CSV table of C-alpha atoms in Angstrom, one decimal:
chain,number,residue,atom,x,y,z
A,1,MET,CA,-0.8,42.7,-60.0
A,2,THR,CA,-1.8,39.2,-59.3
A,3,MET,CA,-1.0,36.8,-56.7
A,4,VAL,CA,0.7,33.6,-58.0
A,5,ALA,CA,1.8,30.5,-56.1
A,6,ALA,CA,5.5,30.1,-55.4
A,7,PRO,CA,7.1,26.8,-54.1
A,8,ARG,CA,7.3,26.1,-50.5
A,9,ALA,CA,10.5,27.8,-49.4
A,10,GLN,CA,13.0,26.6,-46.8
A,11,SER,CA,13.5,29.0,-43.9
A,12,GLY,CA,16.7,30.3,-45.3
A,13,ASP,CA,14.9,31.4,-48.6
A,14,LEU,CA,11.9,33.1,-46.9
A,15,MET,CA,13.8,36.5,-46.3
A,16,ALA,CA,14.8,36.8,-49.9
A,17,GLN,CA,11.5,35.8,-51.4
A,18,ILE,CA,9.7,38.4,-49.0
A,19,LEU,CA,12.3,41.2,-50.0
A,20,TYR,CA,11.5,40.2,-53.6
A,21,ALA,CA,7.8,40.7,-53.1
A,22,VAL,CA,8.6,44.1,-51.4
A,23,ARG,CA,10.6,45.1,-54.6
A,24,SER,CA,8.2,43.7,-57.0
A,25,MET,CA,5.4,46.2,-55.7
A,26,GLY,CA,7.9,49.1,-55.5
A,27,ALA,CA,7.9,49.6,-51.8
A,28,ALA,CA,10.7,50.8,-49.9
A,29,PRO,CA,12.8,47.9,-48.2
A,30,ILE,CA,12.6,49.4,-44.9
A,31,PRO,CA,11.8,47.2,-41.6
A,32,ARG,CA,8.1,48.3,-41.3
A,33,ASN,CA,7.3,47.2,-44.8
A,34,TYR,CA,9.2,43.8,-44.3
A,35,GLN,CA,7.1,43.2,-41.2
A,36,LEU,CA,3.6,44.1,-43.3
A,37,PHE,CA,4.8,41.7,-46.2
A,38,TYR,CA,6.1,38.9,-43.8
A,39,GLU,CA,2.4,38.9,-42.3
A,40,ALA,CA,0.7,38.8,-45.7
A,41,TYR,CA,3.2,36.4,-47.3
A,42,VAL,CA,2.8,33.6,-44.7
A,43,GLY,CA,-0.8,33.7,-45.0
A,44,SER,CA,-1.8,33.9,-41.5
A,45,ASN,CA,-4.0,36.9,-42.1
A,46,PRO,CA,-5.8,36.3,-45.5
A,47,GLU,CA,-7.6,39.8,-45.4
A,48,LEU,CA,-4.3,41.5,-44.9
A,49,SER,CA,-3.1,39.5,-48.1
A,50,ARG,CA,-6.1,40.6,-50.2
A,51,GLU,CA,-5.7,44.0,-49.2
A,52,LEU,CA,-2.2,44.3,-49.9
A,53,ALA,CA,-2.5,42.6,-53.3
A,54,ALA,CA,-5.4,45.3,-53.9
A,55,LEU,CA,-3.0,48.2,-53.7
A,56,GLY,CA,-1.6,47.3,-56.9
A,57,ASN,CA,2.0,48.2,-57.9
A,58,ARG,CA,3.8,51.2,-56.5
A,59,PRO,CA,1.6,51.7,-53.5
A,60,SER,CA,2.5,54.9,-51.6
A,61,GLN,CA,4.3,54.7,-48.1
A,62,GLU,CA,1.1,56.3,-46.7
A,63,GLN,CA,-1.0,53.4,-48.0
A,64,LEU,CA,1.3,50.7,-46.7
A,65,ASP,CA,1.3,52.4,-43.3
A,66,GLU,CA,-2.4,52.8,-42.9
A,67,LEU,CA,-2.7,48.9,-43.9
A,68,ALA,CA,-0.2,48.1,-41.2
A,69,SER,CA,-1.7,50.3,-38.6
A,70,ARG,CA,-5.2,48.5,-39.3
A,71,HIS,CA,-3.8,45.0,-39.1
A,72,LEU,CA,-0.8,45.0,-37.1
A,73,GLY,CA,-1.6,47.9,-34.9
A,74,SER,CA,0.4,51.4,-35.1
A,75,ASP,CA,2.4,50.8,-32.1
A,76,GLN,CA,4.0,47.7,-33.7
A,77,VAL,CA,4.7,49.7,-36.7
A,78,ASN,CA,6.5,52.4,-35.2
A,79,VAL,CA,8.0,50.7,-32.1
A,80,ILE,CA,11.2,49.4,-33.6
A,81,GLU,CA,12.1,52.8,-35.3
A,82,LYS,CA,11.3,54.7,-32.2
A,83,ALA,CA,13.6,52.3,-30.2
A,84,HIS,CA,16.4,52.5,-33.0
A,85,ASP,CA,16.4,56.2,-32.7
A,86,LYS,CA,16.5,56.2,-29.1
A,87,LEU,CA,19.2,53.8,-28.8
A,88,LEU,CA,21.3,55.9,-31.3
A,89,THR,CA,20.9,59.0,-29.1
A,90,GLU,CA,21.9,57.2,-26.0
A,91,LEU,CA,24.7,55.5,-27.5
A,92,ASP,CA,25.8,58.9,-28.9
A,93,THR,CA,25.6,60.3,-25.3
A,94,VAL,CA,27.5,57.7,-24.1
A,95,LEU,CA,30.4,58.2,-26.6
A,96,LYS,CA,30.6,61.8,-25.8
A,97,LEU,CA,30.9,61.0,-22.1
A,98,LEU,CA,33.8,58.6,-22.9
A,99,LYS,CA,35.7,61.0,-24.8
A,100,GLN,CA,35.4,63.6,-22.0
A,101,GLU,CA,36.6,60.9,-19.7
A,102,GLN,CA,39.6,60.3,-22.2
A,103,ALA,CA,40.4,64.0,-22.4
A,104,SER,CA,40.2,64.3,-18.6
A,105,LEU,CA,42.5,61.5,-18.0
A,106,GLU,CA,44.9,62.6,-20.9
A,107,SER,CA,45.1,66.0,-19.2
A,108,TYR,CA,45.6,64.3,-15.8
A,109,SER,CA,48.5,62.2,-17.1
A,110,ARG,CA,50.0,65.2,-19.0
A,111,LEU,CA,50.2,67.0,-15.8
A,112,LEU,CA,51.8,64.2,-14.0
A,113,GLY,CA,54.3,63.9,-16.4
A,114,GLU,CA,55.2,67.7,-16.2
A,115,THR,CA,55.2,67.7,-12.7
A,116,ALA,CA,57.7,64.6,-12.7
A,117,VAL,CA,60.1,66.6,-15.1
A,118,ARG,CA,60.1,69.5,-12.7
A,119,ILE,CA,60.7,67.7,-9.6
A,120,ASN,CA,63.5,65.6,-11.2
A,121,SER,CA,65.2,68.7,-12.4
A,122,LYS,CA,68.1,69.6,-10.1
A,123,SER,CA,68.0,73.1,-11.0
A,124,ASN,CA,64.5,73.6,-9.8
A,125,PHE,CA,64.8,71.5,-6.6
A,126,SER,CA,63.3,73.3,-3.7
A,127,SER,CA,60.9,72.6,-0.7
A,128,ASP,CA,58.4,75.2,-2.3
A,129,LEU,CA,58.5,73.3,-5.6
A,130,ILE,CA,57.5,70.2,-3.9
A,131,ARG,CA,54.8,71.9,-1.8
A,132,ASN,CA,53.2,73.4,-5.0
A,133,ALA,CA,53.6,70.3,-7.0
A,134,ILE,CA,51.9,68.3,-4.2
A,135,SER,CA,49.3,70.9,-4.0
A,136,LEU,CA,48.7,71.0,-7.6
A,137,LEU,CA,48.6,67.2,-8.0
A,138,SER,CA,46.2,66.9,-5.0
A,139,GLU,CA,43.6,69.4,-6.7
A,140,ALA,CA,43.9,67.6,-9.9
A,141,THR,CA,43.5,64.3,-8.4
A,142,GLY,CA,40.5,65.5,-6.7
A,143,ASP,CA,39.0,67.1,-9.8
A,144,THR,CA,39.8,63.9,-11.9
A,145,ILE,CA,38.0,61.6,-9.3
A,146,SER,CA,35.1,64.0,-9.1
A,147,HIS,CA,34.7,64.0,-12.9
A,148,GLY,CA,35.1,60.3,-13.0
A,149,GLU,CA,32.2,59.7,-10.4
A,150,LYS,CA,30.1,62.1,-12.4
A,151,THR,CA,30.9,60.3,-15.5
A,152,VAL,CA,30.0,56.8,-13.9
A,153,GLY,CA,26.8,58.3,-12.4
A,154,THR,CA,25.8,59.7,-15.9
A,155,MET,CA,26.8,56.3,-17.6
A,156,ALA,CA,24.6,54.4,-15.0
A,157,GLU,CA,21.6,56.8,-16.1
A,158,ARG,CA,22.4,56.2,-19.8
A,159,SER,CA,22.6,52.3,-19.1
A,160,GLN,CA,19.2,52.6,-17.6
A,161,GLU,CA,17.8,54.4,-20.5
A,162,MET,CA,19.1,51.6,-22.6
A,163,ASP,CA,17.8,48.8,-20.5
A,164,GLN,CA,14.5,50.2,-20.7
A,165,VAL,CA,14.7,50.5,-24.5
A,166,ARG,CA,15.6,46.7,-24.4
A,167,ARG,CA,12.6,45.9,-22.2
A,168,GLU,CA,10.3,47.6,-24.7
A,169,LEU,CA,12.0,45.7,-27.6
A,170,ASP,CA,11.5,42.5,-25.7
A,171,GLU,CA,7.9,43.3,-25.1
A,172,TYR,CA,7.4,44.2,-29.0
A,173,LYS,CA,9.0,40.9,-29.9
A,174,ARG,CA,6.5,39.1,-27.4
A,175,ILE,CA,3.3,41.0,-29.0
A,176,ALA,CA,4.9,40.6,-32.6
A,177,ASN,CA,5.3,36.8,-32.0
A,178,THR,CA,2.0,36.3,-30.5
A,179,ASP,CA,-1.0,35.3,-32.7
A,180,SER,CA,-3.9,37.6,-31.5
A,181,LEU,CA,-6.7,35.2,-31.8
A,182,THR,CA,-5.4,32.2,-30.0
A,183,ARG,CA,-2.7,33.9,-28.0
A,184,LEU,CA,-0.1,31.1,-29.1
A,185,ALA,CA,3.0,31.9,-31.1
A,186,ASN,CA,2.5,33.0,-34.4
A,187,ARG,CA,4.2,32.1,-37.7
A,188,ARG,CA,7.0,34.4,-37.5
A,189,ALA,CA,7.9,32.9,-34.0
A,190,PHE,CA,7.5,29.5,-35.6
A,191,ASP,CA,9.8,30.0,-38.4
A,192,GLU,CA,12.6,31.4,-35.8
A,193,ARG,CA,12.0,28.2,-33.5
A,194,LEU,CA,11.9,25.8,-36.4
A,195,ALA,CA,15.3,27.2,-38.0
A,196,ALA,CA,16.9,27.1,-34.4
A,197,ILE,CA,16.4,23.2,-34.1
A,198,TYR,CA,19.6,22.6,-36.3
A,199,ASP,CA,21.7,25.1,-34.5
A,200,ASP,CA,22.4,22.4,-32.1
A,201,PRO,CA,24.1,19.4,-33.6
A,202,ALA,CA,22.5,17.4,-30.6
A,203,ALA,CA,19.1,18.8,-30.6
A,204,PRO,CA,17.5,16.9,-33.6
A,205,GLU,CA,18.1,13.7,-32.2
A,206,LEU,CA,15.1,13.8,-29.8
A,207,THR,CA,13.0,16.6,-31.5
A,208,ALA,CA,9.8,16.3,-33.5
A,209,LEU,CA,7.9,18.7,-35.6
A,210,VAL,CA,4.0,18.1,-35.4
A,211,LEU,CA,1.7,19.9,-38.0
A,212,ALA,CA,-2.0,19.8,-37.2
A,213,ASP,CA,-4.9,20.8,-39.0
A,214,VAL,CA,-8.6,21.4,-38.0
A,215,ASP,CA,-10.7,18.9,-40.0
A,216,ASN,CA,-13.5,20.4,-42.4
A,217,PHE,CA,-13.0,23.9,-41.1
A,218,LYS,CA,-14.3,25.4,-44.2
A,219,LYS,CA,-17.6,23.9,-43.6
A,220,ILE,CA,-17.7,25.6,-40.1
A,221,ASN,CA,-17.1,28.9,-41.5
A,222,ASP,CA,-19.6,28.3,-44.3
A,223,ASN,CA,-22.2,27.0,-41.8
A,224,TYR,CA,-21.9,29.2,-38.8
A,225,GLY,CA,-19.9,32.2,-39.9
A,226,HIS,CA,-16.3,33.5,-39.3
A,227,PRO,CA,-17.1,34.7,-35.7
A,228,VAL,CA,-18.0,31.4,-34.8
A,229,GLY,CA,-15.1,29.9,-36.7
A,230,ASP,CA,-12.8,32.0,-34.7
A,231,LYS,CA,-14.0,31.0,-31.3
A,232,ILE,CA,-13.6,27.2,-32.2
A,233,LEU,CA,-10.0,28.0,-33.4
A,234,ALA,CA,-9.4,30.0,-30.0
A,235,THR,CA,-10.7,26.7,-28.1
A,236,VAL,CA,-8.8,24.5,-30.2
A,237,ALA,CA,-5.7,26.4,-29.3
A,238,SER,CA,-6.5,26.1,-25.7
A,239,VAL,CA,-7.0,22.3,-25.9
A,240,ILE,CA,-3.6,21.9,-27.6
A,241,ARG,CA,-1.9,24.1,-25.0
A,242,SER,CA,-3.5,22.4,-22.1
A,243,ASN,CA,-2.3,18.9,-23.2
A,244,VAL,CA,1.2,19.4,-23.7
A,245,ARG,CA,3.9,20.3,-21.2
A,246,LYS,CA,4.4,24.1,-20.5
A,247,GLU,CA,7.9,24.1,-22.2
A,248,VAL,CA,6.3,22.8,-25.4
A,249,PHE,CA,6.4,25.4,-28.1
A,250,VAL,CA,2.9,25.6,-29.6
A,251,ALA,CA,2.2,28.0,-32.6
A,252,ARG,CA,-0.9,28.8,-35.0
A,253,THR,CA,1.1,28.8,-38.3
A,254,GLY,CA,-2.1,29.6,-40.6
A,255,GLY,CA,-5.9,29.7,-40.6
A,256,GLU,CA,-6.5,26.6,-39.1
A,257,GLU,CA,-3.2,25.2,-39.0
A,258,PHE,CA,-1.0,24.4,-35.9
A,259,ALA,CA,2.5,23.6,-35.2
A,260,ILE,CA,4.1,21.8,-32.1
A,261,ILE,CA,7.5,21.4,-31.6
A,262,VAL,CA,8.5,18.7,-28.9
A,263,GLN,CA,11.8,18.3,-27.7
A,264,GLY,CA,13.4,15.3,-25.3
A,265,ASN,CA,10.9,12.6,-26.6
A,266,THR,CA,11.1,9.4,-28.6
A,267,PRO,CA,8.8,8.8,-31.7
A,268,GLU,CA,6.7,6.7,-29.6
A,269,GLU,CA,6.3,9.3,-27.0
A,270,VAL,CA,5.5,11.9,-29.4
A,271,LEU,CA,2.8,9.7,-30.9
A,272,ILE,CA,1.3,9.5,-27.1
A,273,ILE,CA,1.3,13.2,-26.8
A,274,CYS,CA,-0.3,13.8,-30.3
A,275,GLU,CA,-3.2,11.1,-29.6
A,276,ARG,CA,-3.6,13.0,-26.2
A,277,VAL,CA,-4.5,16.1,-28.0
A,278,ARG,CA,-6.4,14.5,-30.6
A,279,ARG,CA,-8.8,12.7,-28.2
A,280,ALA,CA,-9.2,15.8,-26.0
A,281,LEU,CA,-10.3,17.8,-28.8
A,282,GLU,CA,-12.5,14.8,-30.2
A,283,THR,CA,-14.3,14.6,-26.8
A,284,ARG,CA,-14.9,18.5,-26.4
A,285,ALA,CA,-18.2,19.7,-26.4
A,286,PHE,CA,-18.6,22.7,-28.9
A,287,ARG,CA,-22.1,24.0,-27.9
A,288,ASN,CA,-23.5,27.8,-27.9
A,289,SER,CA,-24.6,28.0,-24.3
A,290,ARG,CA,-27.3,30.5,-25.2
A,291,SER,CA,-28.8,29.0,-28.3
A,292,GLY,CA,-27.9,25.4,-27.7
A,293,VAL,CA,-26.5,25.1,-31.1
A,294,ASN,CA,-24.0,22.4,-31.4
A,295,TYR,CA,-21.0,23.2,-33.6
A,296,GLY,CA,-19.4,19.9,-33.1
A,297,PRO,CA,-17.7,17.4,-33.5
A,298,VAL,CA,-14.5,19.2,-34.1
A,299,THR,CA,-11.7,17.1,-34.9
A,300,ILE,CA,-8.1,17.5,-35.9
A,301,SER,CA,-5.6,15.5,-38.0
A,302,LEU,CA,-1.8,15.5,-37.1
A,303,GLY,CA,1.3,14.6,-38.8
A,304,TYR,CA,4.8,14.6,-37.5
A,305,SER,CA,8.5,13.7,-38.3
A,306,MET,CA,11.7,13.4,-36.2
A,307,ALA,CA,14.5,16.1,-36.9
A,308,ALA,CA,16.9,13.5,-37.0
A,309,GLN,CA,15.2,12.2,-40.2
A,310,SER,CA,16.2,15.5,-42.0
A,311,ALA,CA,19.2,17.5,-42.8
A,312,ASP,CA,17.5,20.8,-42.4
A,313,ALA,CA,14.3,22.8,-41.2
A,314,GLY,CA,13.1,23.0,-44.9
A,315,GLU,CA,13.2,19.1,-45.1
A,316,LEU,CA,11.8,18.6,-41.7
A,317,TYR,CA,8.8,20.8,-42.5
A,318,ALA,CA,8.1,19.2,-45.8
A,319,LYS,CA,8.2,15.5,-44.2
A,320,SER,CA,6.0,16.7,-41.3
A,321,ASP,CA,3.7,18.2,-43.9
A,322,ALA,CA,3.5,14.9,-46.0
A,323,ALA,CA,2.7,13.0,-42.8
A,324,LEU,CA,-0.3,15.5,-42.1
A,325,TYR,CA,-1.3,15.2,-45.8
A,326,HIS,CA,-1.4,11.4,-45.4
A,327,ALA,CA,-3.6,11.8,-42.2
A,328,LYS,CA,-5.9,13.9,-43.8
A,329,ASN,CA,-6.3,11.7,-46.9
A,330,SER,CA,-6.7,8.6,-45.1
A,331,GLY,CA,-9.8,9.5,-43.2
A,332,ARG,CA,-8.8,12.6,-41.0
A,333,ASN,CA,-8.9,12.7,-37.1
A,334,ARG,CA,-5.9,10.5,-36.7
A,335,THR,CA,-2.1,10.8,-36.2
A,336,VAL,CA,0.5,9.9,-38.7
A,337,ILE,CA,4.2,9.7,-38.5
A,338,TYR,CA,6.4,10.1,-41.6
A,339,GLU,CA,7.5,7.5,-43.6
A,340,ASP,CA,9.8,7.5,-46.7
A,341,ASN,CA,7.0,6.0,-49.0
A,342,MET,CA,4.8,9.1,-48.4
A,343,LYS,CA,6.9,11.1,-50.7
A,344,LYS,CA,5.4,9.5,-53.6
A,345,GLU,CA,1.9,10.5,-52.8
A,346,TYR,CA,2.5,13.9,-51.4
A,347,VAL,CA,1.9,17.2,-53.3
A,348,SER,CA,3.7,20.2,-51.8
A,349,LYS,CA,1.6,23.0,-50.7
A,350,SER,CA,2.4,26.6,-52.0
A,351,TRP,CA,2.8,29.7,-50.4
A,352,LEU,CA,1.6,33.3,-51.8
A,353,ILE,CA,4.0,35.6,-53.2
A,354,TYR,CA,3.3,38.8,-55.0
A,355,LYS,CA,4.6,39.3,-58.4
A,356,LYS,CA,3.8,41.9,-61.3
């Protein structure tokens, strides 16, 4: 099996391409495999991508799970399936309780009906009959109320159990959507947020997608090693995060690539935000406090496009990427807004996909 380039996909095509990659390797199309291939496919973990490719065609499920355990963590691999099983158990219990409650109410209703028939019958009319009927109805009513109270209590317990599962899934999603190195949102979270921009027809009007890339990052890794490179990426992430509003979405979308989704600002205001980030990074000292080695300067290039300029998330991403391409190729360490003439000189990047 070899890795080949596939054209950059729009957000709606991503799932289909990942499922294709899963099937191409002969892996079972189950949630934990989809998660593994997603992480490898978007390229945010190059080592995972290489190791998955090295498994060749028809890897065993044990091999895939072992790879996921090392790169994604065993808890993340199992948490959804465990939560799914727990939810099924709780829902089964709730359904049984509801059926029991239904049977109890049906029995009570039947008793009411039979008693009414007896009381209304002229041939059975007597004070003893009425006293017995009232006694029977009183006892049945008490039993029904008691049974109902017990059911309500049990339902409350089941509700708490399911709420706990929900909280566990929320925490899993938070972890699964967080980049472990920078603590920013990761590519998965970015894909979801990008696609959601066009869910609200009014949202694109003052929404911008900013793509940023650390300049000459390969040289940093080559000269100082990946551990230093990782520390620099974490610092870059911190600088970006601290120079935008709290509600602004910031993600690490690849190795040295970042994305910022700004809502509620004009193109001119977005430029001001980008330049604030760029200057803050440009003036930041990157020096080893122990050895005195200076790793800087570290700069960043940014390109952005307004969502109103595009019809969907895929087009918006392509235009912001074209602006970033223009920023990199016109000298780096600058911010560029997308213009229509950039299409002519822009060459689309590729995503990795696994094929036979």
